[in-house]
Short mmCIF file of C-alpha atoms in Angstrom, two decimals:
data_model
loop_
_atom_site.label_atom_id
_atom_site.label_comp_id
_atom_site.label_asym_id
_atom_site.label_seq_id
_atom_site.Cartn_x
_atom_site.Cartn_y
_atom_site.Cartn_z
CA UNK A 700 206.21 179.15 22.05
CA UNK A 701 205.69 176.29 19.59
CA UNK A 702 204.18 174.19 22.33
CA UNK A 703 201.69 176.96 23.12
CA UNK A 704 200.81 177.39 19.44
CA UNK A 705 200.20 173.70 18.93
CA UNK A 706 198.11 173.55 22.07
CA UNK A 707 195.95 176.48 21.00
CA UNK A 708 195.42 174.97 17.55
CA UNK A 709 194.45 171.63 19.12
CA UNK A 710 191.98 173.32 21.46
CA UNK A 711 190.43 175.21 18.54
CA UNK A 712 189.95 171.98 16.54
CA UNK A 713 188.36 170.22 19.51
CA UNK A 714 185.94 173.08 20.21
CA UNK A 715 184.83 173.56 16.59
CA UNK A 716 182.24 170.67 16.57
CA UNK A 717 180.84 171.96 19.84
CA UNK A 718 180.39 175.45 18.44
CA UNK A 719 178.95 174.04 15.24
CA UNK A 720 176.45 172.04 17.29
CA UNK A 721 175.26 175.26 18.90
CA UNK A 722 174.24 176.72 15.55
CA UNK A 723 170.44 176.61 14.92
CA UNK A 724 169.62 175.04 11.60
CA UNK A 725 166.72 176.93 9.95
CA UNK A 726 163.59 174.81 9.59
CA UNK A 727 161.68 175.16 6.33
CA UNK A 728 157.95 174.90 6.93
CA UNK A 729 156.25 172.73 4.37
CA UNK A 730 153.02 174.06 2.86
CA UNK A 731 149.99 172.35 4.37
CA UNK A 732 147.88 170.63 1.74
CA UNK A 733 144.19 171.07 2.54
CA UNK A 734 141.98 168.15 1.65
CA UNK A 735 138.74 168.87 -0.10
CA UNK A 736 136.16 169.71 2.51
CA UNK A 737 132.52 168.72 2.24
CA UNK A 738 130.25 171.77 2.29
CA UNK A 739 128.66 172.71 5.58
CA UNK A 740 125.12 171.28 5.87
CA UNK A 741 123.51 174.60 4.97
CA UNK A 742 120.68 172.85 3.11
CA UNK A 743 119.40 170.87 6.07
CA UNK A 744 116.13 172.30 7.39
CA UNK A 745 112.58 173.24 6.54
CA UNK A 746 111.29 175.78 4.04
CA UNK A 747 108.10 177.46 2.84
CA UNK A 748 107.64 179.26 -0.45
CA UNK A 749 105.69 179.67 -3.62
CA UNK A 750 105.96 179.65 -7.39
CA UNK A 751 104.42 180.98 -10.57
CA UNK A 752 103.85 178.33 -13.21
CA UNK A 753 102.95 178.00 -16.85
CA UNK A 754 101.05 174.78 -17.46
CA UNK A 755 99.93 173.06 -20.66
CA UNK A 756 97.85 169.90 -20.56
CA UNK A 757 95.95 167.58 -22.79
CA UNK A 758 92.62 165.76 -22.69
CA UNK A 759 92.60 162.91 -25.22
CA UNK A 760 90.32 160.15 -26.40
CA UNK A 761 91.62 156.66 -25.67
CA UNK A 762 91.09 153.09 -26.86
CA UNK A 763 87.77 152.66 -28.74
CA UNK A 764 87.04 156.39 -28.62
CA UNK A 765 90.39 157.20 -30.24
CA UNK A 766 89.81 154.55 -32.91
CA UNK A 767 86.37 155.93 -33.67
CA UNK A 768 87.69 159.49 -34.05
CA UNK A 769 90.51 158.27 -36.27
CA UNK A 770 88.03 156.43 -38.51
CA UNK A 771 86.02 159.66 -38.80
CA UNK A 772 89.12 161.66 -39.72
CA UNK A 773 89.51 163.46 -36.38
CA UNK A 774 92.46 163.75 -34.01
CA UNK A 775 92.17 162.02 -30.63
CA UNK A 776 92.96 165.35 -28.94
CA UNK A 777 89.83 166.90 -27.35
CA UNK A 778 91.30 169.89 -25.49
CA UNK A 779 94.61 171.51 -24.55
CA UNK A 780 94.09 173.48 -21.32
CA UNK A 781 96.90 175.89 -20.49
CA UNK A 782 97.64 179.12 -18.65
CA UNK A 783 99.51 180.77 -15.79
CA UNK A 784 98.86 179.80 -12.20
CA UNK A 785 100.43 179.99 -8.72
CA UNK A 786 101.20 177.54 -5.94
CA UNK A 787 102.36 177.33 -2.34
CA UNK A 788 105.09 174.88 -1.35
CA UNK A 789 106.64 173.56 1.87
CA UNK A 790 109.12 170.85 2.71
CA UNK A 791 112.18 169.65 4.58
CA UNK A 792 115.65 168.79 3.25
CA UNK A 793 118.53 166.74 4.63
CA UNK A 794 122.10 167.28 3.41
CA UNK A 795 124.67 164.44 3.31
CA UNK A 796 127.99 165.77 2.00
CA UNK A 797 127.18 167.05 -1.47
CA UNK A 798 123.92 165.15 -1.66
CA UNK A 799 120.53 166.54 -0.62
CA UNK A 800 117.34 164.54 -0.04
CA UNK A 801 113.97 166.11 0.74
CA UNK A 802 110.23 165.63 1.17
CA UNK A 803 107.67 168.27 0.26
CA UNK A 804 104.13 169.19 -0.70
CA UNK A 805 102.62 171.76 -3.05
CA UNK A 806 99.14 173.13 -3.65
CA UNK A 807 98.29 174.93 -6.88
CA UNK A 808 95.24 177.09 -6.24
CA UNK A 809 94.79 178.24 -9.86
CA UNK A 810 93.55 176.51 -12.99
CA UNK A 811 94.56 175.76 -16.56
CA UNK A 812 91.78 176.34 -19.10
CA UNK A 813 91.16 175.30 -22.69
CA UNK A 814 88.49 175.15 -25.39
CA UNK A 815 87.45 172.08 -27.33
CA UNK A 816 89.81 170.71 -29.99
CA UNK A 817 89.31 168.27 -32.83
CA UNK A 818 85.76 166.99 -32.94
CA UNK A 819 84.89 169.40 -30.10
CA UNK A 820 86.24 172.49 -31.88
CA UNK A 821 83.74 175.37 -31.99
CA UNK A 822 81.38 173.37 -29.76
CA UNK A 823 81.56 175.77 -26.85
CA UNK A 824 83.07 173.10 -24.58
CA UNK A 825 85.50 174.38 -21.95
CA UNK A 826 87.95 172.18 -20.04
CA UNK A 827 89.76 173.03 -16.79
CA UNK A 828 92.43 171.37 -14.67
CA UNK A 829 92.35 172.96 -11.23
CA UNK A 830 93.08 172.63 -7.51
CA UNK A 831 96.14 170.45 -8.04
CA UNK A 832 97.94 169.10 -4.97
CA UNK A 833 101.25 167.21 -5.05
CA UNK A 834 103.39 165.38 -2.52
CA UNK A 835 106.92 164.59 -3.61
CA UNK A 836 110.37 163.32 -2.75
CA UNK A 837 113.44 164.84 -4.34
CA UNK A 838 117.12 164.05 -4.47
CA UNK A 839 119.92 166.21 -5.77
CA UNK A 840 123.62 167.03 -5.96
CA UNK A 841 125.33 170.27 -4.98
CA UNK A 842 127.10 171.33 -8.16
CA UNK A 843 128.32 174.28 -6.09
CA UNK A 844 127.84 174.87 -2.38
CA UNK A 845 124.98 177.24 -3.20
CA UNK A 846 123.48 175.49 -6.25
CA UNK A 847 121.46 172.28 -6.10
CA UNK A 848 120.49 170.28 -9.18
CA UNK A 849 117.73 167.79 -8.42
CA UNK A 850 115.12 165.39 -9.69
CA UNK A 851 111.76 164.66 -8.10
CA UNK A 852 109.10 161.96 -7.98
CA UNK A 853 105.64 162.52 -6.59
CA UNK A 854 101.92 161.86 -6.60
CA UNK A 855 99.41 164.49 -7.73
CA UNK A 856 95.67 164.90 -7.47
CA UNK A 857 93.55 167.52 -9.25
CA UNK A 858 90.04 168.21 -10.45
CA UNK A 859 89.09 168.09 -14.11
CA UNK A 860 86.00 169.98 -15.19
CA UNK A 861 84.14 170.06 -18.51
CA UNK A 862 81.57 172.84 -19.07
CA UNK A 863 79.03 173.44 -21.84
CA UNK A 864 76.30 176.09 -21.91
CA UNK A 865 76.48 176.68 -18.17
CA UNK A 866 76.36 172.99 -17.22
CA UNK A 867 79.51 171.35 -15.87
CA UNK A 868 80.78 167.91 -14.98
CA UNK A 869 83.85 167.34 -12.82
CA UNK A 870 85.96 164.28 -12.11
CA UNK A 871 89.03 163.61 -9.99
CA UNK A 872 92.39 163.31 -11.72
CA UNK A 873 95.38 161.64 -10.12
CA UNK A 874 98.71 160.24 -11.20
CA UNK A 875 102.49 160.18 -10.98
CA UNK A 876 104.54 163.36 -11.28
CA UNK A 877 108.19 163.40 -12.33
CA UNK A 878 110.43 166.42 -12.78
CA UNK A 879 113.81 168.08 -12.49
CA UNK A 880 115.09 171.50 -11.52
CA UNK A 881 117.75 173.69 -9.99
CA UNK A 882 117.71 175.71 -6.76
CA UNK A 883 120.12 178.57 -5.97
CA UNK A 884 120.85 179.78 -2.43
CA UNK A 885 121.09 183.59 -2.44
CA UNK A 886 121.44 183.80 1.36
CA UNK A 887 121.17 181.29 4.19
CA UNK A 888 117.43 181.97 4.32
CA UNK A 889 116.41 182.69 0.71
CA UNK A 890 116.62 180.46 -2.36
CA UNK A 891 115.18 180.64 -5.86
CA UNK A 892 114.37 177.73 -8.15
CA UNK A 893 113.28 176.77 -11.65
CA UNK A 894 111.57 173.45 -12.28
CA UNK A 895 109.89 171.34 -14.96
CA UNK A 896 107.37 168.63 -14.11
CA UNK A 897 105.19 166.19 -16.00
CA UNK A 898 102.07 164.57 -14.51
CA UNK A 899 100.43 161.56 -16.14
CA UNK A 900 96.86 161.47 -14.84
CA UNK A 901 96.09 158.37 -16.88
CA UNK A 902 92.46 157.42 -17.39
CA UNK A 903 89.83 159.93 -16.28
CA UNK A 904 87.52 158.50 -13.60
CA UNK A 905 84.10 157.22 -14.71
CA UNK A 906 84.91 157.29 -18.43
CA UNK A 907 85.58 153.54 -18.77
CA UNK A 908 89.10 154.33 -19.97
CA UNK A 909 87.84 156.31 -22.97
CA UNK A 910 89.46 159.59 -21.83
CA UNK A 911 92.94 160.32 -20.49
CA UNK A 912 94.75 163.47 -19.38
CA UNK A 913 98.21 164.78 -18.62
CA UNK A 914 99.83 168.08 -17.61
CA UNK A 915 103.25 169.71 -17.99
CA UNK A 916 104.37 172.64 -15.84
CA UNK A 917 107.29 175.08 -15.87
CA UNK A 918 107.76 176.79 -12.51
CA UNK A 919 109.75 179.70 -11.12
CA UNK A 920 109.69 180.18 -7.37
CA UNK A 921 111.33 181.27 -4.13
CA UNK A 922 111.68 179.52 -0.76
CA UNK A 923 112.30 180.90 2.71
CA UNK A 924 114.48 178.43 4.60
CA UNK A 925 114.65 178.17 8.39
#
């Protein structure tokens, strides 16, 4: 009887590791840490759109003309054309991670108008900046996947016109445009934007450097992207 008892106990001890080896140890799944993902290139593609703008410019005397007006007690400012206008815009963007680079063009088919200022006040002179066309490059950063903050650099050309008693004289204006803005993507196809730009037309053609002009614009627009 004792021999049987000892034998059974020995067999139980020998088999215990084998039984223990058959037990399935539960595996704890570790949480998967997701690395930051770059946004999908939703901004790559072409677009067409338009904007409404408020513009305010300046026509000023320069060099000898400015000195003469100053000596006579007048400001060098001759006119401040302003007003509300509208433009059409088209372009193409490329997205690289959170960066966006694009090329575009805009045509403003309205005008900004002003009366004479300073020595020209109450003279009946009217000044217009009209038919402004701009080509530009822009670069920006996606603050959010659907919001782009950007800056732009371009070249603009417009027509400046001075009228008095039914007679008018027009000259070409051209210069560098700089600006900044933000564009928000409402859907994959529709975006809205707000933008500020400044154009330095420099010297007015055929005035021997005696006149210069510039223009600032605040724009609100929409684009259809495809």
